[in-house]
Coordinates of C-alpha atoms and ligand atoms in Angstrom, one line a residue:
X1 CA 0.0 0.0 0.0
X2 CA 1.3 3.6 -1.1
X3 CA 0.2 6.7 1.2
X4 CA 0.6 8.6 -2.3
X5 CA 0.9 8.0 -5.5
X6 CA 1.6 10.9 -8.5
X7 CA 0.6 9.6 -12.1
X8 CA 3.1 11.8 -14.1
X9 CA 6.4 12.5 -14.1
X10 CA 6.3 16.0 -15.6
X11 CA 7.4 19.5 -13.5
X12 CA 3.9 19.2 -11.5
X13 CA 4.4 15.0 -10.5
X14 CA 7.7 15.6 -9.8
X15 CA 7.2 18.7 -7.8
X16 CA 4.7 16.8 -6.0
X17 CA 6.9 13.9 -5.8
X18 CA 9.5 16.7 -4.6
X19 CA 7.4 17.6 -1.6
X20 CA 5.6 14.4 -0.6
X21 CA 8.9 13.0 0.1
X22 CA 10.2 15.6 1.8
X23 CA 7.3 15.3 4.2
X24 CA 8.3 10.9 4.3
X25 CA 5.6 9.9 2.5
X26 CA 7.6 7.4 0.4
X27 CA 5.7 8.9 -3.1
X28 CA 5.7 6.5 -6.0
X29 CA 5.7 8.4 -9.6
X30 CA 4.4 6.4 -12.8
X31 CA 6.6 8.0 -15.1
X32 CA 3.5 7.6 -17.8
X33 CA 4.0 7.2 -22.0
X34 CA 6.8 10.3 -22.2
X35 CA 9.0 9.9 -18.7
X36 CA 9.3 13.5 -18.2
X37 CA 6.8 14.9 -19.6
X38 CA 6.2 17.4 -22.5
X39 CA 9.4 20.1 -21.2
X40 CA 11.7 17.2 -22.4
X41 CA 10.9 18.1 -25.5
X42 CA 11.6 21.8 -25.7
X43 CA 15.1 22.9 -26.0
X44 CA 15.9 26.0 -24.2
X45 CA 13.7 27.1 -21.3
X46 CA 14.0 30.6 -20.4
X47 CA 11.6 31.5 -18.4
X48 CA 12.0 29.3 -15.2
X49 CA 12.8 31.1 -12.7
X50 CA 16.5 30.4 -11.2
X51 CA 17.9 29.8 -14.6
X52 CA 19.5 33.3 -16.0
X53 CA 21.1 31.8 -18.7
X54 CA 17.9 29.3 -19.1
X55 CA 17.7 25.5 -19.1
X56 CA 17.3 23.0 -21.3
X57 CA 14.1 21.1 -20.6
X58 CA 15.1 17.7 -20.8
X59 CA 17.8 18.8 -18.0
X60 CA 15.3 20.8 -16.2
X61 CA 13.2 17.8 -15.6
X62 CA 16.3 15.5 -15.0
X63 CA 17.0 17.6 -12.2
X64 CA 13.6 17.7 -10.7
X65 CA 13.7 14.1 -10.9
X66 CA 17.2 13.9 -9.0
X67 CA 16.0 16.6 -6.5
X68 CA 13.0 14.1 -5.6
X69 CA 14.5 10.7 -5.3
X70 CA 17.4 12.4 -3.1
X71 CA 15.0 12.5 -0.7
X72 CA 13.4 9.1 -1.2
X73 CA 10.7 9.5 -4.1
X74 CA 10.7 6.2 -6.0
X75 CA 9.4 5.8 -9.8
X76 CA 8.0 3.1 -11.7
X77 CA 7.8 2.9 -15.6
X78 CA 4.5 1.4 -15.9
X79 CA 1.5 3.2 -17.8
X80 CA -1.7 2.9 -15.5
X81 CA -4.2 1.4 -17.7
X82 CA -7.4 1.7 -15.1
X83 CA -7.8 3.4 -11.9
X84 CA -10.9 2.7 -9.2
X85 CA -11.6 6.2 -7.4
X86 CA -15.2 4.4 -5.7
X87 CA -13.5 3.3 -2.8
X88 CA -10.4 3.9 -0.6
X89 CA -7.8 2.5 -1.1
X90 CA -7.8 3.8 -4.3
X91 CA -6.9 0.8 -7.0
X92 CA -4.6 1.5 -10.2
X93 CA -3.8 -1.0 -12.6
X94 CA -0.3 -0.4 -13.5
X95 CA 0.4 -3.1 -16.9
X96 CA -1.9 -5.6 -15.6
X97 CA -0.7 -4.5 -11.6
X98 CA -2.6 -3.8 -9.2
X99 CA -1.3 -1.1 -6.9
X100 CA -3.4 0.6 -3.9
X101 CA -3.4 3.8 -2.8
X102 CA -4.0 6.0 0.1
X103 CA -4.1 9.1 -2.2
X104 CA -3.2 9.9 -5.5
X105 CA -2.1 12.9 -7.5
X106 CA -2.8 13.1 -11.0
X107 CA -0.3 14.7 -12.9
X108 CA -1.2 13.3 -16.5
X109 CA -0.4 16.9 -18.4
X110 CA -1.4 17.2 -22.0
X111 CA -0.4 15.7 -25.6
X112 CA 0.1 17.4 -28.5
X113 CA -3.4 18.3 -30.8
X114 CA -3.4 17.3 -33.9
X115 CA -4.9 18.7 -37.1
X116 CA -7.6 16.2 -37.8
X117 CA -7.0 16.5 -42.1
X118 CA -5.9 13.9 -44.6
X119 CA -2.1 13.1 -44.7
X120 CA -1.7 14.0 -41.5
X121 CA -1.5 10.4 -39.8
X122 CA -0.3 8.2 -42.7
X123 CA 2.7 10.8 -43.2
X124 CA 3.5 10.9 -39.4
X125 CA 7.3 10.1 -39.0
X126 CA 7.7 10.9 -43.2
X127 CA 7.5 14.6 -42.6
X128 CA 4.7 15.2 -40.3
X129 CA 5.7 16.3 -36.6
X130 CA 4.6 17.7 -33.4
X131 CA 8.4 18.1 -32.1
X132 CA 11.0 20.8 -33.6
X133 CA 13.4 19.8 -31.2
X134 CA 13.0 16.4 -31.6
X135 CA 13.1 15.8 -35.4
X136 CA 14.0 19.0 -36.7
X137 CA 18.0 18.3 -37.2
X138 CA 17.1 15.1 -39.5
X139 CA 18.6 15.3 -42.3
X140 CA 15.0 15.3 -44.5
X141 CA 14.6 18.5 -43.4
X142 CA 18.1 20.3 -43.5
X143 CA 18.0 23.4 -45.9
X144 CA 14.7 22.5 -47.4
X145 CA 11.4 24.7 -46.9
X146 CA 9.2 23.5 -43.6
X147 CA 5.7 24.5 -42.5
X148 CA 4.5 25.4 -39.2
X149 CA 1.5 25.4 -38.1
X150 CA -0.3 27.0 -35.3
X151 CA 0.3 31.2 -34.0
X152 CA 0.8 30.4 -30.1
X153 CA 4.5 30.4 -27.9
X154 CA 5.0 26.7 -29.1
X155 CA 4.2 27.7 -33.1
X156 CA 6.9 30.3 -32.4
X157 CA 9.7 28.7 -30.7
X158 CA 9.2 25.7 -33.2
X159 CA 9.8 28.6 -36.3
X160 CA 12.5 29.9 -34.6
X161 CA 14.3 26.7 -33.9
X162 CA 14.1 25.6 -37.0
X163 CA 15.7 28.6 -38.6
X164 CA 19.0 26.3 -37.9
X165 CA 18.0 24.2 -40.4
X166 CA 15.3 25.2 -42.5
X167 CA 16.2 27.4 -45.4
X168 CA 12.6 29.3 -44.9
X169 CA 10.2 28.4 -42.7
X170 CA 6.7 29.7 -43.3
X171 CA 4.5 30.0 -40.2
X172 CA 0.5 29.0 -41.7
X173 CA -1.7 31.2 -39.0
X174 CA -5.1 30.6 -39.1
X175 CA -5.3 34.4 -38.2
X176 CA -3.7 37.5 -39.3
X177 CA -2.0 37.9 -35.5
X178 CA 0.1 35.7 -33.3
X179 CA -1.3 34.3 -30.6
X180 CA 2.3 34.5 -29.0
X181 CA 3.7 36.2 -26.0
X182 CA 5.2 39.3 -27.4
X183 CA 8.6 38.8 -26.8
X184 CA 8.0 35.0 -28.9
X185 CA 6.4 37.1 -31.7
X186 CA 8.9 40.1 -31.9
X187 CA 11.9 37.9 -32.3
X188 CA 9.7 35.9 -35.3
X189 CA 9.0 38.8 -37.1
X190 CA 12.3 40.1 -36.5
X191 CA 13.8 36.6 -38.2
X192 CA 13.9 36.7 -42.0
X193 CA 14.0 33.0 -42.9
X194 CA 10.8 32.9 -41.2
X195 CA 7.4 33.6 -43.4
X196 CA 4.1 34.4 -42.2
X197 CA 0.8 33.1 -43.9
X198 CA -1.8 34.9 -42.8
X199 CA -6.1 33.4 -42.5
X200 CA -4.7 29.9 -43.8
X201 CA -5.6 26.5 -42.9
X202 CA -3.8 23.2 -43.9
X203 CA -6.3 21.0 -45.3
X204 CA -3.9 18.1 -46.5
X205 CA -0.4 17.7 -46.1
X206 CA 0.7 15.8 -49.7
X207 CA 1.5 13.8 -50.6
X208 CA 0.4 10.3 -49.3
X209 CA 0.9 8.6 -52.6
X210 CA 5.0 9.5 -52.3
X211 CA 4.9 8.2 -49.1
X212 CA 6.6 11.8 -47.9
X213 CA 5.8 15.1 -47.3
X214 CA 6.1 17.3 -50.7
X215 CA 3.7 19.9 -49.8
X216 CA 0.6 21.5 -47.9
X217 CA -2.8 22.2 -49.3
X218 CA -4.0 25.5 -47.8
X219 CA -7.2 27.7 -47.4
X220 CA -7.0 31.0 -47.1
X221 CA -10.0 31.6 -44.8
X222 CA -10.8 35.6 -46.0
X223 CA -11.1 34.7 -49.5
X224 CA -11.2 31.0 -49.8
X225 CA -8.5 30.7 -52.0
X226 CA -6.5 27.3 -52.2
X227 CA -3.5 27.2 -52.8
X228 CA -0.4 24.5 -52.6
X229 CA 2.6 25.4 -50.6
X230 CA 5.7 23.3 -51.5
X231 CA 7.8 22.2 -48.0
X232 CA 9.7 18.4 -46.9
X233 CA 8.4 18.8 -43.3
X234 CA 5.0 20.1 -41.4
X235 CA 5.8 21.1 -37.6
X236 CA 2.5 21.2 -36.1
X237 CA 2.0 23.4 -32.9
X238 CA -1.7 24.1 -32.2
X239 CA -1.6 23.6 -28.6
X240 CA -2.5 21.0 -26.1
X241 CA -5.0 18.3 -25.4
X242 CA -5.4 16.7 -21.4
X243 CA -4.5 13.4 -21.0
X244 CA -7.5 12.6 -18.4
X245 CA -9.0 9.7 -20.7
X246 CA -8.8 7.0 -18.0
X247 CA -10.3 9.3 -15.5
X248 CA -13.7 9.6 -17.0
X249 CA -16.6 9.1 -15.4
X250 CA -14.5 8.9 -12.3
X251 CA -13.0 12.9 -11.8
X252 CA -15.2 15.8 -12.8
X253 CA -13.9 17.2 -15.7
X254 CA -15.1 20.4 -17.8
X255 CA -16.1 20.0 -21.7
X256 CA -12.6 19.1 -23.5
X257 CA -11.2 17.1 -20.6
X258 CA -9.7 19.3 -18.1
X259 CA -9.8 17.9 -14.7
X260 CA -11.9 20.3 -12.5
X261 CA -10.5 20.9 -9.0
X262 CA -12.8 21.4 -6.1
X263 CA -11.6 22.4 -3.2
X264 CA -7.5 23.6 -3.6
X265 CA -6.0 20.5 -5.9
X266 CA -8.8 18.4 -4.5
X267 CA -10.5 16.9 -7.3
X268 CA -14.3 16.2 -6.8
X269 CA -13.1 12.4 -5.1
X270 CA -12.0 13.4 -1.7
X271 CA -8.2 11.8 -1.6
X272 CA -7.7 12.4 -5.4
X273 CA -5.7 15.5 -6.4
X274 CA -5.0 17.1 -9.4
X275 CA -1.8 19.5 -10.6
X276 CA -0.7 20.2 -13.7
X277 CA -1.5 20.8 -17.2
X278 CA -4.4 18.2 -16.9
X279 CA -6.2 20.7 -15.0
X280 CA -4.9 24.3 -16.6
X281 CA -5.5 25.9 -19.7
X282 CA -5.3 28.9 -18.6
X283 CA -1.4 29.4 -17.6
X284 CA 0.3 26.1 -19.0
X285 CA 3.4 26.9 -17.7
X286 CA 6.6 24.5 -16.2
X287 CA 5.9 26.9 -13.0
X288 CA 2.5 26.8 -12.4
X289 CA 2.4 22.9 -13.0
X290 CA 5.6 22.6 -10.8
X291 CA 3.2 24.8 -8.3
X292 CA 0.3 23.3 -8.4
X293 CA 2.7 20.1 -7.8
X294 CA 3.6 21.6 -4.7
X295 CA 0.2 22.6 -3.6
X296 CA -1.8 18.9 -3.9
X297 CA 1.3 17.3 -2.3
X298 CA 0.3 19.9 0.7
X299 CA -3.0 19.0 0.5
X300 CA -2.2 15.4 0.6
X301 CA -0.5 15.6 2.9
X302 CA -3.2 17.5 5.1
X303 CA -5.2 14.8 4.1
X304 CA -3.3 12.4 5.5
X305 CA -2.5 13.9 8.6
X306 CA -6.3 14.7 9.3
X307 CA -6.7 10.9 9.6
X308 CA -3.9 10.4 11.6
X309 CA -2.4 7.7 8.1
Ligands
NAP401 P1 -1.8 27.9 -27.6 O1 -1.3 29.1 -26.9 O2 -3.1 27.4 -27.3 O3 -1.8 28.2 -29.2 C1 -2.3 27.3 -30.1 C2 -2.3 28.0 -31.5 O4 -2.7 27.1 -32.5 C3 -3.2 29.2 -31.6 O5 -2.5 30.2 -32.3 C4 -4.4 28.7 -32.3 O6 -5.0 29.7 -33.1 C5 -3.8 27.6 -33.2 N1 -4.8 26.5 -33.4 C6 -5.5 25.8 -32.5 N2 -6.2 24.8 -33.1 C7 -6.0 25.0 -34.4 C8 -6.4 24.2 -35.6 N3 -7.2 23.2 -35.5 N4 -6.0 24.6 -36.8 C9 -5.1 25.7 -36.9 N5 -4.6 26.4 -35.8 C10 -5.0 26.0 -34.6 O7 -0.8 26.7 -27.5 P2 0.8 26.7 -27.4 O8 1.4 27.6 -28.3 O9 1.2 25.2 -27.4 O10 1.0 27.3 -25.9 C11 0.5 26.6 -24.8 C12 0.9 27.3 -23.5 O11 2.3 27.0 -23.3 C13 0.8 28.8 -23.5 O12 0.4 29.3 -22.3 C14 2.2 29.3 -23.9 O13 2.4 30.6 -23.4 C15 3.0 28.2 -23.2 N6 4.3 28.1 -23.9 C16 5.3 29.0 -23.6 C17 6.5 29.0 -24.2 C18 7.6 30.0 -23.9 O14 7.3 30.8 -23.1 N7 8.7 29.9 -24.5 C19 6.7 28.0 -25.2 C20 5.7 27.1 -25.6 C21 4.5 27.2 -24.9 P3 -5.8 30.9 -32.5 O15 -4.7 31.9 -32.0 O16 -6.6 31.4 -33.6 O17 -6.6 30.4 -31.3

């Protein structure tokens, strides 16, 4: 039996971890589908605090991870396949294991959306990708034109990462302004490799019948226009869906998904607390998950205490 156990192992589950450890409650973390969560895929983060010079993400969360089990937080690689919030001790089915619980933090964060048009899928991994920093050194894309998609802080660090590779980079907004925090959009419309296209949508990335990415088809939503835009990869950065699938019809959650605390982290099953990018879409920063990580390990905690487990 666990007193607590974090599902994640982003900034907020390892925060909690962090915390919950500190206070001896022996935490387990189930590191989930991408140990680390989504920061291990950014390269430079600049805007953690305690970092002047800033921090790459995948060390960020190496760290955090370091900084927990120093004080006795353990880990386990398993993805939780089923959880039973309908009677305490919670139950979690960890690859066909069942683990109990006293209380649990979910810390399940967010995946990347996806644009839902033809090509998209069959040419993942050929061209198609949801990860600058990830794929954008292969060679397939090395001085070649490259499409991003999307007008928010990811949209824009993806552009401007990829000017190091990229010979022009044309940024398809489905608006005529970035969504961007305004530092993010000076520096891309300071950067001459990359190209704005304003009002457009992708409707199919081409070409499926190459078996690679040769182009995308566009829309230009003012004057519905289509037009082909010749490219070898499609970065696509349209923000973030929760990863709270397992939970439903166990933890209230609002229209697309987000878990919806009650009281605090508390989610609506008393012993159940939530942190993270599974329950924001509001801030979806590393800080405010790594402090809301903080706060449901208090309130854990708390709980805990106030039964004397
Ligand atoms: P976001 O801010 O939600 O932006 C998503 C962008 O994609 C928006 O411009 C949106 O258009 C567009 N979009 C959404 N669905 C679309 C669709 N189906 N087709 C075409 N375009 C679509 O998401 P994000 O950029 O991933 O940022 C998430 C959070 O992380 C934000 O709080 C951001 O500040 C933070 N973040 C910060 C940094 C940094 O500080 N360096 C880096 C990355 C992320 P509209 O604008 O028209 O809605």
């Amino acid at each position: 039996m666990h007193k607590v156990v974090i599902i994640g192992s982003g900034c907020a589950g390892w925060t909690a971890a962090l915390y919950t450890a500190r206070a001896n409650l022996q935490p387990l973390v189930l590191m989930g589908a991408q140990p680390g969560g989504l920061l291990t895929t950014t390269s430079i983060v600049e805007n953690f605090p305690g970092f002047p010079e800033g921090v790459d993400g995948f060390e960020l969360m190496s760290r955090m991870q370091k900084q927990a089990e120093r004080f006795g937080a353990k880990k386990s690689f398993g993805m939780v396949e089923k959880v039973d919030f309908s009677k305490r001790p919670f139950e979690l089915t960890v690859d066909g294991e069942n683990i109990l619980a006293e209380t649990v933090i979910i810390a399940t964060g967010a995946s990347h959306k996806h644009l839902d048009v033809p090509g998209e899928t069959l040419l993942e991994t050929k061209g198609v990708t949801y990860c600058a920093t990830c794929d954008g050194a292969l060679p397939i894309f090395r001085n070649q034109s490259l499409v991003v998609v999307g007008g928010g802080d990811s949209a824009c660090e993806e552009a401007l990462y990829l000017t190091r590779f990229g010979k022009e980079i044309f940024l398809v907004h489905r608006r005529d302004s970035l969504r961007a925090s305004k530092i993010m959009a000076e520096r891309v419309h300071a950067h001459k490799t990359i190209k704005p296209v304003w009002d457009s949508v992708v409707t199919e990335v081409l070409d499926a019948k190459q078996d690679k990415v040769t182009g995308v088809r566009l829309k230009n939503l003012k004057t519905n226009a289509e037009s082909v835009l010749s490219c070898a990869g499609v970065f696509i950065a349209i923000g973030h869906s929760p990863n709270t699938g397992i939970f439903k019809g166990q933890i209230e959650m609002d229209a697309n998904g987000f878990i919806v605390p009650k009281k605090g982290t508390m989610t609506n099953v008393p012993g159940v607390f939530v942190a993270g990018d599974c329950a924001d879409h509001v801030y979806r920063q590393a800080i405010t998950a790594a402090g809301m990580g903080c706060a449901a390990a208090i309130d854990a905690e708390r709980f805990l205490a106030a039964r004397n487990e």
